[in-house]
CSV table of C-alpha atoms in Angstrom, one decimal:
chain,number,residue,atom,x,y,z
U,177,MET,CA,129.9,102.6,127.7
U,178,LYS,CA,128.1,100.6,125.0
U,179,LEU,CA,128.4,96.9,125.3
U,180,SER,CA,127.2,94.2,122.9
U,181,VAL,CA,125.1,91.6,124.9
U,182,ASN,CA,123.1,88.5,124.0
U,183,LYS,CA,119.5,89.1,123.0
U,184,VAL,CA,116.6,87.4,124.7
U,185,PRO,CA,115.1,84.4,122.6
U,186,PHE,CA,112.9,85.5,119.8
U,187,GLU,CA,109.8,83.9,121.5
U,188,GLU,CA,110.2,86.3,124.5
U,189,ALA,CA,110.8,89.2,122.1
U,190,LEU,CA,107.7,88.7,119.8
U,191,PRO,CA,105.0,90.1,122.1
U,192,ARG,CA,107.0,93.2,122.6
U,193,PHE,CA,107.6,93.7,118.8
U,194,CYS,CA,103.8,93.4,118.1
U,195,ASN,CA,103.2,96.1,120.8
U,196,ILE,CA,105.8,98.7,119.3
U,197,GLY,CA,104.1,101.4,117.3
U,198,LEU,CA,106.2,100.9,114.2
U,199,PHE,CA,105.1,97.2,114.1
U,200,ASN,CA,101.6,97.1,115.6
U,201,ASP,CA,99.8,96.5,112.4
U,202,PHE,CA,101.1,92.9,112.6
U,203,SER,CA,100.1,90.1,114.8
U,204,GLU,CA,101.9,87.3,116.7
U,205,ASP,CA,98.8,85.1,115.9
U,206,ASN,CA,99.7,85.3,112.1
U,207,THR,CA,102.3,82.6,111.1
U,208,ASP,CA,103.4,84.8,108.2
U,209,ASP,CA,103.9,87.8,110.6
U,210,VAL,CA,105.8,85.6,113.0
U,211,GLU,CA,108.3,84.4,110.2
U,212,MET,CA,108.6,87.9,109.1
U,213,PHE,CA,109.5,89.2,112.7
U,214,ARG,CA,111.8,86.3,113.3
U,215,SER,CA,113.8,87.2,110.2
U,216,LEU,CA,113.8,91.0,111.2
U,217,TYR,CA,114.7,89.9,114.7
U,218,GLU,CA,117.9,88.3,113.3
U,219,LYS,CA,119.2,91.6,112.0
U,220,PHE,CA,118.8,93.5,115.4
U,221,SER,CA,121.9,93.6,117.8
U,222,ALA,CA,121.5,93.8,121.6
U,223,GLU,CA,123.4,96.5,123.5
U,224,SER,CA,123.7,97.5,127.2
U,225,TYR,CA,124.4,101.0,128.6
U,226,ASP,CA,125.3,102.2,132.1
U,227,ASP,CA,123.9,105.2,133.9
U,228,GLY,CA,124.6,108.4,132.2
U,229,ASP,CA,125.8,106.9,128.9
U,230,LEU,CA,124.8,108.4,125.6
U,231,ILE,CA,122.9,106.1,123.2
U,232,ILE,CA,122.3,109.0,120.7
U,233,LYS,CA,123.9,112.3,120.7
U,234,GLU,CA,122.2,115.4,119.2
U,235,GLY,CA,123.9,116.7,116.1
U,236,GLU,CA,125.8,113.5,115.3
U,237,THR,CA,124.8,111.1,112.6
U,238,SER,CA,123.0,107.8,113.6
U,239,GLU,CA,122.4,104.8,111.5
U,240,ASN,CA,120.4,102.8,113.9
U,241,LEU,CA,116.7,102.4,115.1
U,242,TYR,CA,116.6,101.6,118.8
U,243,ILE,CA,114.0,99.7,120.8
U,244,LEU,CA,114.4,100.2,124.6
U,245,SER,CA,114.0,96.7,125.8
U,246,GLU,CA,115.0,97.2,129.6
U,247,GLY,CA,115.6,100.3,131.8
U,248,SER,CA,115.0,103.8,131.3
U,249,VAL,CA,116.2,106.6,129.1
U,250,GLN,CA,115.8,110.4,129.1
U,251,ILE,CA,115.6,112.6,126.0
U,252,PHE,CA,117.4,116.0,126.1
U,253,ARG,CA,117.7,119.0,123.6
U,254,THR,CA,120.4,121.7,123.5
U,255,THR,CA,119.2,125.3,123.4
U,256,GLN,CA,120.6,127.9,121.2
U,257,PHE,CA,122.6,129.0,124.3
U,258,GLY,CA,124.1,125.5,124.9
U,259,ASP,CA,121.9,124.6,127.7
U,260,GLU,CA,120.7,121.0,127.9
U,261,ILE,CA,117.1,120.6,128.7
U,262,ALA,CA,115.1,117.4,129.5
U,263,ILE,CA,112.1,117.0,127.1
U,264,ALA,CA,111.1,113.5,128.0
U,265,ALA,CA,111.8,110.3,130.0
U,266,PHE,CA,110.7,106.7,129.2
U,267,ASP,CA,111.0,103.3,130.6
U,268,ALA,CA,110.9,100.0,128.6
U,269,SER,CA,107.3,99.2,129.7
U,270,LEU,CA,106.1,101.9,127.4
U,271,ASP,CA,107.5,100.0,124.1
U,272,VAL,CA,109.7,102.9,123.2
U,273,PHE,CA,111.7,103.2,120.2
U,274,PHE,CA,113.8,106.1,118.9
U,275,GLY,CA,116.2,106.8,116.0
U,276,GLU,CA,113.7,105.9,113.4
U,277,SER,CA,114.9,108.5,111.0
U,278,ALA,CA,117.8,106.1,110.5
U,279,LEU,CA,115.5,103.7,108.6
U,280,ILE,CA,115.0,106.4,106.0
U,281,ASP,CA,118.6,107.7,105.7
U,282,LYS,CA,121.5,108.7,107.8
U,283,ASP,CA,120.7,112.0,109.4
U,284,GLU,CA,121.8,114.3,112.2
U,285,CYS,CA,120.0,113.3,115.4
U,286,SER,CA,117.7,116.1,116.8
U,287,ALA,CA,118.0,115.2,120.4
U,288,THR,CA,120.4,113.2,122.8
U,289,VAL,CA,119.2,110.0,124.4
U,290,ARG,CA,120.8,109.2,127.6
U,291,ALA,CA,120.5,106.0,129.8
U,292,VAL,CA,119.1,106.4,133.2
U,293,GLY,CA,120.6,103.6,135.3
U,294,SER,CA,121.6,100.5,133.3
U,295,CYS,CA,119.4,99.8,130.3
U,296,LYS,CA,119.4,97.6,127.3
U,297,VAL,CA,118.3,98.3,123.7
U,298,LEU,CA,117.9,96.4,120.4
U,299,ALA,CA,119.6,98.2,117.5
U,300,LEU,CA,118.8,97.9,113.8
U,301,LYS,CA,121.0,99.4,111.3
U,302,GLY,CA,119.0,101.4,108.6
U,303,THR,CA,120.8,99.6,105.7
U,304,ASP,CA,119.9,96.3,107.2
U,305,PHE,CA,116.3,97.3,107.3
U,306,VAL,CA,116.2,98.5,103.7
U,307,GLU,CA,117.8,95.2,102.7
U,308,PHE,CA,115.1,93.3,104.8
U,309,CYS,CA,112.3,95.3,103.1
U,310,LYS,CA,113.3,94.0,99.6
U,311,LYS,CA,112.0,90.6,101.0
U,312,TYR,CA,109.2,91.9,103.1
U,313,PRO,CA,108.1,95.1,101.4
U,314,ILE,CA,104.8,95.0,103.3
U,315,LEU,CA,106.6,95.6,106.6
U,316,GLY,CA,108.6,98.4,105.0
U,317,PHE,CA,105.2,100.1,103.7
U,318,TYR,CA,103.8,100.1,107.2
U,319,VAL,CA,106.8,101.1,109.2
U,320,TYR,CA,107.5,104.1,106.5
U,321,LYS,CA,103.9,105.1,106.9
U,322,LYS,CA,104.3,105.1,110.8
U,323,ILE,CA,107.4,107.1,110.5
U,324,THR,CA,105.8,109.7,108.1
U,325,LYS,CA,102.8,110.1,110.4
U,326,ARG,CA,105.1,110.7,113.4
U,327,MET,CA,107.2,113.3,111.5
U,328,GLN,CA,103.9,115.0,110.2
U,329,GLN,CA,102.8,115.2,113.9
U,330,SER,CA,106.1,116.8,114.7
U,331,ILE,CA,105.9,119.4,112.0
U,332,LYS,CA,102.4,120.3,113.1
U,333,ARG,CA,103.4,120.7,116.6
U,334,ALA,CA,106.5,122.8,115.5
U,335,ASN,CA,104.3,124.9,113.2
U,336,HIS,CA,101.9,125.5,116.1
U,337,ASP,CA,104.7,126.4,118.6
U,338,ILE,CA,106.2,128.8,116.0
U,339,ALA,CA,102.7,130.6,115.4
U,340,THR,CA,102.4,130.8,119.3
U,341,LEU,CA,105.8,132.4,119.6
U,342,TYR,CA,105.3,134.8,116.8
U,343,ALA,CA,102.0,135.9,118.3
U,344,ALA,CA,103.7,136.4,121.7
U,345,LEU,CA,106.4,138.3,120.3
U,346,PHE,CA,104.1,140.5,118.3
U,347,ARG,CA,102.0,141.3,121.3
U,348,GLU,CA,105.2,142.1,123.1
U,349,ILE,CA,106.2,144.4,120.4
U,350,GLU,CA,102.7,146.2,120.2
U,351,GLY,CA,102.8,146.7,123.9
U,352,SER,CA,106.2,148.4,124.1
U,353,ASN,CA,105.1,151.0,121.6
């Protein structure tokens, strides 16, 4: 069950923010960047989940970006036959974020994210991020660039997988004649 909890002080969170892939174009040594992150951090809420709780559910609409701040999560996809398969597992030491599509627009989630043990996340509503970017457009530019690159890589992997499956199917059909 999702519970709201207190966030760690900004000074403790700052180094992690600068390591997260979405924000690593900025530095904790730059006073302008620090003030920008301080303002952004105020928009995040902290949430706690118990073992097995769903943070994001495949097929449902999400409006939040999540940063894993403590604990571990596992990512699942559902097959066309309704089977759930694990596709990845992450812990907080990896500076993991997920749900970044919510920063662009509300969208159907492409996977389920489940807590493994107890975990904590920082959550940011996409609408709050858009408002924030009106004051700090440079952050928005870099974040959207990172999201675009991540989506581009996903499309390339999917296209490669489709081509591989097509080739295997074609060989199978040729071999059965």
